[in-house]
Amino acid sequence: MGFFLYSGILLVTACLATVEATVGSALDTEFYVTWAADHVKFLNSGQELHLTLDNVSGSGFASKNKYLFGNMNMQIKLVPGDSAGTVTAFYLSSQGSNRDELDFEFLGNKSGDPTILQTNVYANGKGDREQRIYLWFDPATEFHTYGVIWNAAYILFMVDEVPVRVFMNNKALGVPYPEKQAMGIFSSIWNGDSWATQGGLVKIDWSYAPFVAAYRNFQTPQTAASSREPLTPAQKSKLDWVKKSYMIYDYCGDKQRYPVPPPECQTNV
Ligand SMILES: *[C@@H]1O[C@H](CO)[C@@H](O)[C@H](O)[C@H]1NC(C)=O
Ligand SMILES: *[C@@H]1O[C@H](CO)[C@@H](O)[C@H](O)[C@H]1NC(C)=O
């Protein structure tokens, strides 16, 4: 992720936050601007935040606190209209070359064509675990909730209470798992038109700029309960539905890239 550099420079102090329940914290108290303050707006007394991309710059923000485990949620409304070539990333990340990182990346598209949600898991500096889905709604017309439940046993990527990905702690199989490094929460919008839309074929049409992604209702991370089973049966069937109907890429099934699937692919639900 290109934007790690920006945030890495600016996150100087590692302050481990006490994890407690608060609802809908003001974004201007939880976050600070990491990139292009003149492209970032706080609205409604800090209850809403807008990130802008135009032909001059993208923009980004990061949390002041870092967290080791937790249940994190943000509501996001993505770039409306023609968003081809834009990438909006919402992710957790630690610092340094052995960083852990949990990514949501929204790859824009031409008006009417589907946005892709790409997720990725980095552990101990290594990613290459992409999954891609289409969403079952237009993510640019309303706010939807994107969240991560992260504990010692598993990581769940959630979209509006629907699990879209599970990454189990498979340390026993030799798979590194993010469990030692605290992570900050980041977001940015940037020009990804070299790869994002139809593999880079569709470029940004700057006549549609500025491109704006909106954020609200950040839930200060709460302790994520750590049962052995990540999903209830009802959640499991929702995940199966997402995989069957909306998944368009899974690194686990990419035989060219991984002739032998990585070990976690056997056990992730
Ligand atoms: C950037 O966009 C502005 C507003 O549309 C336009 O006036 C300007 O010429 C553009 N600059 C470049 C370098 O394309
Ligand atoms: C954009 O739309 C095209 C055509 O429907 C589709 O193939 C592609 O997966 C969509 N998403 C992106 C990010 O390219």
PDB file of C-alpha atoms and ligand atoms in Angstrom:
ATOM      1  CA  MET A   1       0.000   0.000   0.000  1.00  0.00           C
ATOM      2  CA  GLY A   2       1.526   3.229  -1.176  1.00  0.00           C
ATOM      3  CA  PHE A   3       0.092   5.214   1.642  1.00  0.00           C
ATOM      4  CA  PHE A   4       1.719   3.455   4.459  1.00  0.00           C
ATOM      5  CA  LEU A   5       4.717   5.722   4.018  1.00  0.00           C
ATOM      6  CA  TYR A   6       2.769   8.870   4.663  1.00  0.00           C
ATOM      7  CA  SER A   7       1.147   7.559   7.767  1.00  0.00           C
ATOM      8  CA  GLY A   8       4.319   5.883   8.961  1.00  0.00           C
ATOM      9  CA  ILE A   9       6.184   9.153   9.056  1.00  0.00           C
ATOM     10  CA  LEU A  10       3.557  10.882  11.055  1.00  0.00           C
ATOM     11  CA  LEU A  11       2.628   8.288  13.605  1.00  0.00           C
ATOM     12  CA  VAL A  12       5.317   9.006  16.082  1.00  0.00           C
ATOM     13  CA  THR A  13       4.029   7.909  19.431  1.00  0.00           C
ATOM     14  CA  ALA A  14       2.647   4.496  20.033  1.00  0.00           C
ATOM     15  CA  CYS A  15      -0.036   5.039  22.567  1.00  0.00           C
ATOM     16  CA  LEU A  16      -1.963   1.949  23.423  1.00  0.00           C
ATOM     17  CA  ALA A  17      -5.506   3.035  23.963  1.00  0.00           C
ATOM     18  CA  THR A  18      -7.666   1.722  26.690  1.00  0.00           C
ATOM     19  CA  VAL A  19     -10.323  -0.164  24.853  1.00  0.00           C
ATOM     20  CA  GLU A  20     -13.695   1.002  25.982  1.00  0.00           C
ATOM     21  CA  ALA A  21     -17.141   1.391  24.545  1.00  0.00           C
ATOM     22  CA  THR A  22     -18.160   4.737  23.141  1.00  0.00           C
ATOM     23  CA  VAL A  23     -20.646   5.344  20.386  1.00  0.00           C
ATOM     24  CA  GLY A  24     -20.111   7.595  17.401  1.00  0.00           C
ATOM     25  CA  SER A  25     -17.029   9.522  18.513  1.00  0.00           C
ATOM     26  CA  ALA A  26     -16.319  12.867  16.901  1.00  0.00           C
ATOM     27  CA  LEU A  27     -13.951  12.187  14.035  1.00  0.00           C
ATOM     28  CA  ASP A  28     -11.877  15.288  14.674  1.00  0.00           C
ATOM     29  CA  THR A  29     -10.959  14.055  18.135  1.00  0.00           C
ATOM     30  CA  GLU A  30     -10.159  10.478  17.070  1.00  0.00           C
ATOM     31  CA  PHE A  31      -8.286  11.207  13.847  1.00  0.00           C
ATOM     32  CA  TYR A  32      -5.741  13.587  12.389  1.00  0.00           C
ATOM     33  CA  VAL A  33      -4.906  14.483   8.804  1.00  0.00           C
ATOM     34  CA  THR A  34      -1.929  12.616   7.352  1.00  0.00           C
ATOM     35  CA  TRP A  35      -2.054  13.949   3.831  1.00  0.00           C
ATOM     36  CA  ALA A  36      -3.263  17.188   2.232  1.00  0.00           C
ATOM     37  CA  ALA A  37      -5.158  19.075   4.937  1.00  0.00           C
ATOM     38  CA  ASP A  38      -6.710  21.284   2.258  1.00  0.00           C
ATOM     39  CA  HIS A  39      -8.346  18.169   0.779  1.00  0.00           C
ATOM     40  CA  VAL A  40      -9.861  17.027   4.091  1.00  0.00           C
ATOM     41  CA  LYS A  41     -13.008  18.492   5.622  1.00  0.00           C
ATOM     42  CA  PHE A  42     -14.619  17.916   8.997  1.00  0.00           C
ATOM     43  CA  LEU A  43     -18.349  18.677   8.986  1.00  0.00           C
ATOM     44  CA  ASN A  44     -21.202  18.749  11.530  1.00  0.00           C
ATOM     45  CA  SER A  45     -18.950  19.523  14.509  1.00  0.00           C
ATOM     46  CA  GLY A  46     -16.595  16.721  13.561  1.00  0.00           C
ATOM     47  CA  GLN A  47     -19.309  14.083  13.161  1.00  0.00           C
ATOM     48  CA  GLU A  48     -18.536  13.687   9.461  1.00  0.00           C
ATOM     49  CA  LEU A  49     -15.317  13.764   7.471  1.00  0.00           C
ATOM     50  CA  HIS A  50     -14.748  14.132   3.721  1.00  0.00           C
ATOM     51  CA  LEU A  51     -11.629  13.036   1.855  1.00  0.00           C
ATOM     52  CA  THR A  52     -11.046  14.526  -1.582  1.00  0.00           C
ATOM     53  CA  LEU A  53      -9.038  13.481  -4.608  1.00  0.00           C
ATOM     54  CA  ASP A  54      -8.493  15.903  -7.473  1.00  0.00           C
ATOM     55  CA  ASN A  55      -5.827  16.482 -10.070  1.00  0.00           C
ATOM     56  CA  VAL A  56      -3.664  18.194  -7.444  1.00  0.00           C
ATOM     57  CA  SER A  57      -3.718  15.629  -4.629  1.00  0.00           C
ATOM     58  CA  GLY A  58      -5.391  12.782  -2.805  1.00  0.00           C
ATOM     59  CA  SER A  59      -5.807  12.911   0.969  1.00  0.00           C
ATOM     60  CA  GLY A  60      -5.799  10.809   4.102  1.00  0.00           C
ATOM     61  CA  PHE A  61      -6.281  10.547   7.844  1.00  0.00           C
ATOM     62  CA  ALA A  62      -5.169   8.307  10.690  1.00  0.00           C
ATOM     63  CA  SER A  63      -6.296   7.528  14.230  1.00  0.00           C
ATOM     64  CA  LYS A  64      -4.442   9.092  17.108  1.00  0.00           C
ATOM     65  CA  ASN A  65      -4.659   5.843  19.059  1.00  0.00           C
ATOM     66  CA  LYS A  66      -3.420   2.382  18.266  1.00  0.00           C
ATOM     67  CA  TYR A  67      -5.158  -0.811  19.186  1.00  0.00           C
ATOM     68  CA  LEU A  68      -4.164  -4.361  19.883  1.00  0.00           C
ATOM     69  CA  PHE A  69      -7.324  -6.287  19.093  1.00  0.00           C
ATOM     70  CA  GLY A  70     -10.760  -4.779  18.990  1.00  0.00           C
ATOM     71  CA  ASN A  71     -13.974  -4.372  17.120  1.00  0.00           C
ATOM     72  CA  MET A  72     -13.665  -1.360  14.799  1.00  0.00           C
ATOM     73  CA  ASN A  73     -16.426   0.143  12.666  1.00  0.00           C
ATOM     74  CA  MET A  74     -16.759   3.086  10.342  1.00  0.00           C
ATOM     75  CA  GLN A  75     -19.580   4.185   8.105  1.00  0.00           C
ATOM     76  CA  ILE A  76     -18.383   5.189   4.657  1.00  0.00           C
ATOM     77  CA  LYS A  77     -20.137   6.566   1.601  1.00  0.00           C
ATOM     78  CA  LEU A  78     -17.928   6.092  -1.418  1.00  0.00           C
ATOM     79  CA  VAL A  79     -17.297   8.371  -4.379  1.00  0.00           C
ATOM     80  CA  PRO A  80     -20.557   8.769  -6.317  1.00  0.00           C
ATOM     81  CA  GLY A  81     -20.897   8.752 -10.091  1.00  0.00           C
ATOM     82  CA  ASP A  82     -17.863   8.008 -12.221  1.00  0.00           C
ATOM     83  CA  SER A  83     -15.170   6.904  -9.800  1.00  0.00           C
ATOM     84  CA  ALA A  84     -13.089   4.852 -12.240  1.00  0.00           C
ATOM     85  CA  GLY A  85      -9.422   4.763 -11.314  1.00  0.00           C
ATOM     86  CA  THR A  86      -9.933   5.988  -7.768  1.00  0.00           C
ATOM     87  CA  VAL A  87      -8.997   3.861  -4.777  1.00  0.00           C
ATOM     88  CA  THR A  88     -10.430   4.505  -1.337  1.00  0.00           C
ATOM     89  CA  ALA A  89      -8.612   2.542   1.333  1.00  0.00           C
ATOM     90  CA  PHE A  90      -9.745   1.954   4.919  1.00  0.00           C
ATOM     91  CA  TYR A  91      -7.303  -0.139   6.903  1.00  0.00           C
ATOM     92  CA  LEU A  92      -5.576  -1.027  10.122  1.00  0.00           C
ATOM     93  CA  SER A  93      -1.810  -1.078  10.131  1.00  0.00           C
ATOM     94  CA  SER A  94       1.176  -1.249  12.413  1.00  0.00           C
ATOM     95  CA  GLN A  95       4.502   0.294  11.473  1.00  0.00           C
ATOM     96  CA  GLY A  96       7.768  -0.918  10.033  1.00  0.00           C
ATOM     97  CA  SER A  97       8.881  -3.530   7.551  1.00  0.00           C
ATOM     98  CA  ASN A  98       7.332  -6.359   9.582  1.00  0.00           C
ATOM     99  CA  ARG A  99       4.019  -4.639   9.796  1.00  0.00           C
ATOM    100  CA  ASP A 100       0.634  -6.233  10.095  1.00  0.00           C
ATOM    101  CA  GLU A 101      -2.164  -4.743   8.046  1.00  0.00           C
ATOM    102  CA  LEU A 102      -5.862  -5.423   7.448  1.00  0.00           C
ATOM    103  CA  ASP A 103      -7.206  -3.720   4.340  1.00  0.00           C
ATOM    104  CA  PHE A 104     -10.470  -2.713   2.783  1.00  0.00           C
ATOM    105  CA  GLU A 105      -9.765  -1.171  -0.620  1.00  0.00           C
ATOM    106  CA  PHE A 106     -12.603   0.113  -2.755  1.00  0.00           C
ATOM    107  CA  LEU A 107     -11.760   0.198  -6.451  1.00  0.00           C
ATOM    108  CA  GLY A 108     -13.926   2.720  -8.257  1.00  0.00           C
ATOM    109  CA  ASN A 109     -15.613   2.228 -11.595  1.00  0.00           C
ATOM    110  CA  LYS A 110     -17.469   3.996 -14.349  1.00  0.00           C
ATOM    111  CA  SER A 111     -20.948   5.136 -13.460  1.00  0.00           C
ATOM    112  CA  GLY A 112     -23.237   2.118 -13.206  1.00  0.00           C
ATOM    113  CA  ASP A 113     -20.391  -0.415 -13.167  1.00  0.00           C
ATOM    114  CA  PRO A 114     -19.655  -2.203  -9.916  1.00  0.00           C
ATOM    115  CA  THR A 115     -17.101  -1.072  -7.367  1.00  0.00           C
ATOM    116  CA  ILE A 116     -14.791  -3.848  -6.215  1.00  0.00           C
ATOM    117  CA  LEU A 117     -14.059  -4.367  -2.534  1.00  0.00           C
ATOM    118  CA  GLN A 118     -10.613  -5.880  -2.174  1.00  0.00           C
ATOM    119  CA  THR A 119      -9.515  -7.164   1.222  1.00  0.00           C
ATOM    120  CA  ASN A 120      -6.010  -8.180   2.190  1.00  0.00           C
ATOM    121  CA  VAL A 121      -4.226  -9.438   5.281  1.00  0.00           C
ATOM    122  CA  TYR A 122      -0.591  -8.664   5.987  1.00  0.00           C
ATOM    123  CA  ALA A 123       1.142 -10.485   8.789  1.00  0.00           C
ATOM    124  CA  ASN A 124       4.738  -9.922   9.729  1.00  0.00           C
ATOM    125  CA  GLY A 125       5.350  -7.814   6.613  1.00  0.00           C
ATOM    126  CA  LYS A 126       3.808 -10.190   4.095  1.00  0.00           C
ATOM    127  CA  GLY A 127       0.512  -9.635   2.302  1.00  0.00           C
ATOM    128  CA  ASP A 128      -0.422 -11.180  -1.058  1.00  0.00           C
ATOM    129  CA  ARG A 129      -3.708 -12.506   0.358  1.00  0.00           C
ATOM    130  CA  GLU A 130      -6.173 -10.587  -1.786  1.00  0.00           C
ATOM    131  CA  GLN A 131      -9.822 -11.391  -2.054  1.00  0.00           C
ATOM    132  CA  ARG A 132     -12.195  -9.373  -4.218  1.00  0.00           C
ATOM    133  CA  ILE A 133     -15.944  -9.085  -4.077  1.00  0.00           C
ATOM    134  CA  TYR A 134     -18.684  -6.996  -5.629  1.00  0.00           C
ATOM    135  CA  LEU A 135     -21.048  -5.500  -3.086  1.00  0.00           C
ATOM    136  CA  TRP A 136     -24.781  -6.299  -3.009  1.00  0.00           C
ATOM    137  CA  PHE A 137     -25.599  -2.583  -2.914  1.00  0.00           C
ATOM    138  CA  ASP A 138     -24.292   0.607  -4.469  1.00  0.00           C
ATOM    139  CA  PRO A 139     -21.764   1.825  -1.887  1.00  0.00           C
ATOM    140  CA  ALA A 140     -21.932   5.403  -3.139  1.00  0.00           C
ATOM    141  CA  THR A 141     -25.602   6.210  -2.553  1.00  0.00           C
ATOM    142  CA  GLU A 142     -25.707   5.722   1.211  1.00  0.00           C
ATOM    143  CA  PHE A 143     -23.451   5.161   4.182  1.00  0.00           C
ATOM    144  CA  HIS A 144     -22.641   1.526   4.943  1.00  0.00           C
ATOM    145  CA  THR A 145     -20.700   0.091   7.848  1.00  0.00           C
ATOM    146  CA  TYR A 146     -17.303  -1.494   7.274  1.00  0.00           C
ATOM    147  CA  GLY A 147     -15.732  -3.183  10.226  1.00  0.00           C
ATOM    148  CA  VAL A 148     -13.085  -5.537  11.480  1.00  0.00           C
ATOM    149  CA  ILE A 149     -13.380  -7.827  14.466  1.00  0.00           C
ATOM    150  CA  TRP A 150      -9.852  -8.722  15.489  1.00  0.00           C
ATOM    151  CA  ASN A 151      -8.931 -10.959  18.383  1.00  0.00           C
ATOM    152  CA  ALA A 152      -6.350 -13.594  19.234  1.00  0.00           C
ATOM    153  CA  ALA A 153      -8.292 -16.353  17.488  1.00  0.00           C
ATOM    154  CA  TYR A 154      -9.525 -14.790  14.253  1.00  0.00           C
ATOM    155  CA  ILE A 155     -10.093 -11.714  12.105  1.00  0.00           C
ATOM    156  CA  LEU A 156     -13.500 -11.030  10.588  1.00  0.00           C
ATOM    157  CA  PHE A 157     -14.098  -8.462   7.867  1.00  0.00           C
ATOM    158  CA  MET A 158     -17.674  -7.230   8.108  1.00  0.00           C
ATOM    159  CA  VAL A 159     -19.891  -5.232   5.766  1.00  0.00           C
ATOM    160  CA  ASP A 160     -23.143  -4.118   7.425  1.00  0.00           C
ATOM    161  CA  GLU A 161     -23.054  -7.048   9.856  1.00  0.00           C
ATOM    162  CA  VAL A 162     -22.390  -9.505   7.024  1.00  0.00           C
ATOM    163  CA  PRO A 163     -19.068 -11.320   7.340  1.00  0.00           C
ATOM    164  CA  VAL A 164     -17.233 -11.130   4.017  1.00  0.00           C
ATOM    165  CA  ARG A 165     -13.978 -12.718   5.105  1.00  0.00           C
ATOM    166  CA  VAL A 166     -12.532 -14.807   7.922  1.00  0.00           C
ATOM    167  CA  PHE A 167      -8.840 -15.138   8.659  1.00  0.00           C
ATOM    168  CA  MET A 168      -8.152 -17.644  11.410  1.00  0.00           C
ATOM    169  CA  ASN A 169      -5.120 -17.700  13.660  1.00  0.00           C
ATOM    170  CA  ASN A 170      -3.239 -20.547  12.006  1.00  0.00           C
ATOM    171  CA  LYS A 171      -0.005 -20.162  13.883  1.00  0.00           C
ATOM    172  CA  ALA A 172      -0.062 -23.908  14.463  1.00  0.00           C
ATOM    173  CA  LEU A 173       0.307 -24.333  10.690  1.00  0.00           C
ATOM    174  CA  GLY A 174       3.185 -21.862  10.587  1.00  0.00           C
ATOM    175  CA  VAL A 175       1.087 -18.985   9.239  1.00  0.00           C
ATOM    176  CA  PRO A 176       2.042 -15.659  10.823  1.00  0.00           C
ATOM    177  CA  TYR A 177      -0.878 -13.975  12.602  1.00  0.00           C
ATOM    178  CA  PRO A 178      -1.256 -10.331  13.634  1.00  0.00           C
ATOM    179  CA  GLU A 179      -1.250 -10.520  17.417  1.00  0.00           C
ATOM    180  CA  LYS A 180       1.743  -8.637  18.772  1.00  0.00           C
ATOM    181  CA  GLN A 181       1.767  -5.239  17.101  1.00  0.00           C
ATOM    182  CA  ALA A 182      -0.785  -2.549  17.847  1.00  0.00           C
ATOM    183  CA  MET A 183      -2.387  -1.081  14.756  1.00  0.00           C
ATOM    184  CA  GLY A 184      -3.637   2.386  13.911  1.00  0.00           C
ATOM    185  CA  ILE A 185      -6.706   3.017  11.753  1.00  0.00           C
ATOM    186  CA  PHE A 186      -6.137   4.768   8.445  1.00  0.00           C
ATOM    187  CA  SER A 187      -7.967   5.917   5.377  1.00  0.00           C
ATOM    188  CA  SER A 188      -6.961   7.584   2.153  1.00  0.00           C
ATOM    189  CA  ILE A 189      -8.202   8.284  -1.343  1.00  0.00           C
ATOM    190  CA  TRP A 190      -5.771   8.239  -4.207  1.00  0.00           C
ATOM    191  CA  ASN A 191      -5.174   7.805  -7.908  1.00  0.00           C
ATOM    192  CA  GLY A 192      -4.889   4.073  -8.548  1.00  0.00           C
ATOM    193  CA  ASP A 193      -5.700   4.162 -12.219  1.00  0.00           C
ATOM    194  CA  SER A 194      -2.581   2.250 -13.198  1.00  0.00           C
ATOM    195  CA  TRP A 195      -4.229  -0.936 -11.814  1.00  0.00           C
ATOM    196  CA  ALA A 196      -7.559  -0.432 -10.075  1.00  0.00           C
ATOM    197  CA  THR A 197     -10.294  -0.401 -12.707  1.00  0.00           C
ATOM    198  CA  GLN A 198     -10.452  -3.297 -15.136  1.00  0.00           C
ATOM    199  CA  GLY A 199      -6.832  -3.972 -14.338  1.00  0.00           C
ATOM    200  CA  GLY A 200      -5.773  -0.403 -15.222  1.00  0.00           C
ATOM    201  CA  LEU A 201      -7.528  -0.136 -18.587  1.00  0.00           C
ATOM    202  CA  VAL A 202      -9.935   2.523 -17.370  1.00  0.00           C
ATOM    203  CA  LYS A 203      -8.278   5.758 -16.262  1.00  0.00           C
ATOM    204  CA  ILE A 204      -9.574   8.547 -14.069  1.00  0.00           C
ATOM    205  CA  ASP A 205     -11.715  11.042 -15.950  1.00  0.00           C
ATOM    206  CA  TRP A 206     -10.645  14.227 -14.220  1.00  0.00           C
ATOM    207  CA  SER A 207     -13.619  16.121 -15.572  1.00  0.00           C
ATOM    208  CA  TYR A 208     -15.595  14.337 -12.785  1.00  0.00           C
ATOM    209  CA  ALA A 209     -13.247  15.588 -10.045  1.00  0.00           C
ATOM    210  CA  PRO A 210     -13.305  16.306  -7.172  1.00  0.00           C
ATOM    211  CA  PHE A 211     -13.866  12.728  -5.979  1.00  0.00           C
ATOM    212  CA  VAL A 212     -15.153  12.682  -2.418  1.00  0.00           C
ATOM    213  CA  ALA A 213     -15.485   9.832   0.073  1.00  0.00           C
ATOM    214  CA  ALA A 214     -17.490  10.539   3.255  1.00  0.00           C
ATOM    215  CA  TYR A 215     -17.044   9.051   6.735  1.00  0.00           C
ATOM    216  CA  ARG A 216     -19.145   9.116   9.875  1.00  0.00           C
ATOM    217  CA  ASN A 217     -20.113   7.296  13.037  1.00  0.00           C
ATOM    218  CA  PHE A 218     -16.743   5.833  13.941  1.00  0.00           C
ATOM    219  CA  GLN A 219     -17.156   3.467  16.864  1.00  0.00           C
ATOM    220  CA  THR A 220     -14.267   3.678  19.248  1.00  0.00           C
ATOM    221  CA  PRO A 221     -12.892   0.155  19.200  1.00  0.00           C
ATOM    222  CA  GLN A 222     -14.375  -2.198  21.747  1.00  0.00           C
ATOM    223  CA  THR A 223     -12.868  -5.383  23.023  1.00  0.00           C
ATOM    224  CA  ALA A 224     -13.695  -8.166  20.622  1.00  0.00           C
ATOM    225  CA  ALA A 225     -14.908 -11.277  22.398  1.00  0.00           C
ATOM    226  CA  SER A 226     -12.774 -14.221  21.479  1.00  0.00           C
ATOM    227  CA  SER A 227     -14.728 -17.420  21.194  1.00  0.00           C
ATOM    228  CA  ARG A 228     -13.271 -20.350  19.308  1.00  0.00           C
ATOM    229  CA  GLU A 229     -15.963 -20.206  16.668  1.00  0.00           C
ATOM    230  CA  PRO A 230     -15.816 -17.011  14.627  1.00  0.00           C
ATOM    231  CA  LEU A 231     -19.269 -17.359  13.095  1.00  0.00           C
ATOM    232  CA  THR A 232     -22.728 -18.331  14.196  1.00  0.00           C
ATOM    233  CA  PRO A 233     -24.483 -20.701  11.773  1.00  0.00           C
ATOM    234  CA  ALA A 234     -26.498 -17.757  10.441  1.00  0.00           C
ATOM    235  CA  GLN A 235     -23.326 -15.746   9.823  1.00  0.00           C
ATOM    236  CA  LYS A 236     -21.706 -18.733   8.181  1.00  0.00           C
ATOM    237  CA  SER A 237     -24.523 -18.999   5.681  1.00  0.00           C
ATOM    238  CA  LYS A 238     -24.236 -15.275   4.953  1.00  0.00           C
ATOM    239  CA  LEU A 239     -20.517 -15.662   4.297  1.00  0.00           C
ATOM    240  CA  ASP A 240     -21.262 -18.603   1.999  1.00  0.00           C
ATOM    241  CA  TRP A 241     -23.771 -16.423   0.151  1.00  0.00           C
ATOM    242  CA  VAL A 242     -21.165 -13.678  -0.320  1.00  0.00           C
ATOM    243  CA  LYS A 243     -18.583 -16.164  -1.548  1.00  0.00           C
ATOM    244  CA  LYS A 244     -20.991 -17.847  -3.934  1.00  0.00           C
ATOM    245  CA  SER A 245     -22.687 -14.755  -5.330  1.00  0.00           C
ATOM    246  CA  TYR A 246     -20.207 -11.905  -5.046  1.00  0.00           C
ATOM    247  CA  MET A 247     -16.655 -13.167  -4.851  1.00  0.00           C
ATOM    248  CA  ILE A 248     -14.714 -12.550  -8.048  1.00  0.00           C
ATOM    249  CA  TYR A 249     -11.194 -13.331  -6.878  1.00  0.00           C
ATOM    250  CA  ASP A 250      -9.631 -15.375  -4.092  1.00  0.00           C
ATOM    251  CA  TYR A 251      -5.885 -15.840  -3.817  1.00  0.00           C
ATOM    252  CA  CYS A 252      -6.566 -19.273  -2.381  1.00  0.00           C
ATOM    253  CA  GLY A 253      -7.950 -20.386  -5.713  1.00  0.00           C
ATOM    254  CA  ASP A 254      -5.320 -18.700  -7.885  1.00  0.00           C
ATOM    255  CA  LYS A 255      -3.403 -21.697  -9.182  1.00  0.00           C
ATOM    256  CA  GLN A 256      -1.038 -19.645 -11.322  1.00  0.00           C
ATOM    257  CA  ARG A 257       0.077 -17.624  -8.379  1.00  0.00           C
ATOM    258  CA  TYR A 258      -0.061 -20.419  -5.838  1.00  0.00           C
ATOM    259  CA  PRO A 259       0.244 -23.880  -7.442  1.00  0.00           C
ATOM    260  CA  VAL A 260       0.086 -25.152  -3.861  1.00  0.00           C
ATOM    261  CA  PRO A 261      -2.467 -23.077  -1.938  1.00  0.00           C
ATOM    262  CA  PRO A 262      -1.049 -21.332   1.161  1.00  0.00           C
ATOM    263  CA  PRO A 263      -1.697 -23.389   4.328  1.00  0.00           C
ATOM    264  CA  GLU A 264      -4.308 -21.021   5.755  1.00  0.00           C
ATOM    265  CA  CYS A 265      -6.502 -21.672   2.729  1.00  0.00           C
ATOM    266  CA  GLN A 266      -7.320 -25.130   4.103  1.00  0.00           C
ATOM    267  CA  THR A 267      -8.768 -23.855   7.336  1.00  0.00           C
ATOM    268  CA  ASN A 268     -10.187 -20.384   6.806  1.00  0.00           C
ATOM    269  CA  VAL A 269     -13.919 -20.868   6.921  1.00  0.00           C
TER     270      VAL A 269
HETATM  271  C1  LIG B   1      -6.958  20.579 -12.556  1.00  0.00           C
HETATM  272  O1  LIG B   1      -8.337  20.796 -12.463  1.00  0.00           O
HETATM  273  C2  LIG B   1      -8.697  22.184 -12.490  1.00  0.00           C
HETATM  274  C3  LIG B   1     -10.194  22.261 -12.184  1.00  0.00           C
HETATM  275  O2  LIG B   1     -10.941  21.405 -13.032  1.00  0.00           O
HETATM  276  C4  LIG B   1      -8.306  22.781 -13.832  1.00  0.00           C
HETATM  277  O3  LIG B   1      -8.659  24.156 -13.877  1.00  0.00           O
HETATM  278  C5  LIG B   1      -6.810  22.601 -14.006  1.00  0.00           C
HETATM  279  O4  LIG B   1      -6.434  23.043 -15.300  1.00  0.00           O
HETATM  280  C6  LIG B   1      -6.382  21.155 -13.844  1.00  0.00           C
HETATM  281  N1  LIG B   1      -4.934  21.078 -13.801  1.00  0.00           N
HETATM  282  C7  LIG B   1      -4.255  20.146 -14.449  1.00  0.00           C
HETATM  283  C8  LIG B   1      -2.775  20.157 -14.269  1.00  0.00           C
HETATM  284  O5  LIG B   1      -4.795  19.302 -15.154  1.00  0.00           O
HETATM  285  C1  LIG B   2     -15.933  -2.344 -13.383  1.00  0.00           C
HETATM  286  O1  LIG B   2     -16.890  -2.765 -14.296  1.00  0.00           O
HETATM  287  C2  LIG B   2     -16.455  -3.793 -15.155  1.00  0.00           C
HETATM  288  C3  LIG B   2     -17.584  -4.062 -16.150  1.00  0.00           C
HETATM  289  O2  LIG B   2     -18.749  -4.443 -15.462  1.00  0.00           O
HETATM  290  C4  LIG B   2     -16.084  -5.024 -14.339  1.00  0.00           C
HETATM  291  O3  LIG B   2     -15.548  -6.012 -15.184  1.00  0.00           O
HETATM  292  C5  LIG B   2     -15.060  -4.648 -13.264  1.00  0.00           C
HETATM  293  O4  LIG B   2     -14.836  -5.761 -12.410  1.00  0.00           O
HETATM  294  C6  LIG B   2     -15.603  -3.505 -12.455  1.00  0.00           C
HETATM  295  N1  LIG B   2     -14.772  -3.078 -11.332  1.00  0.00           N
HETATM  296  C7  LIG B   2     -13.517  -2.644 -11.433  1.00  0.00           C
HETATM  297  C8  LIG B   2     -12.916  -2.073 -10.216  1.00  0.00           C
HETATM  298  O5  LIG B   2     -12.853  -2.732 -12.441  1.00  0.00           O
END
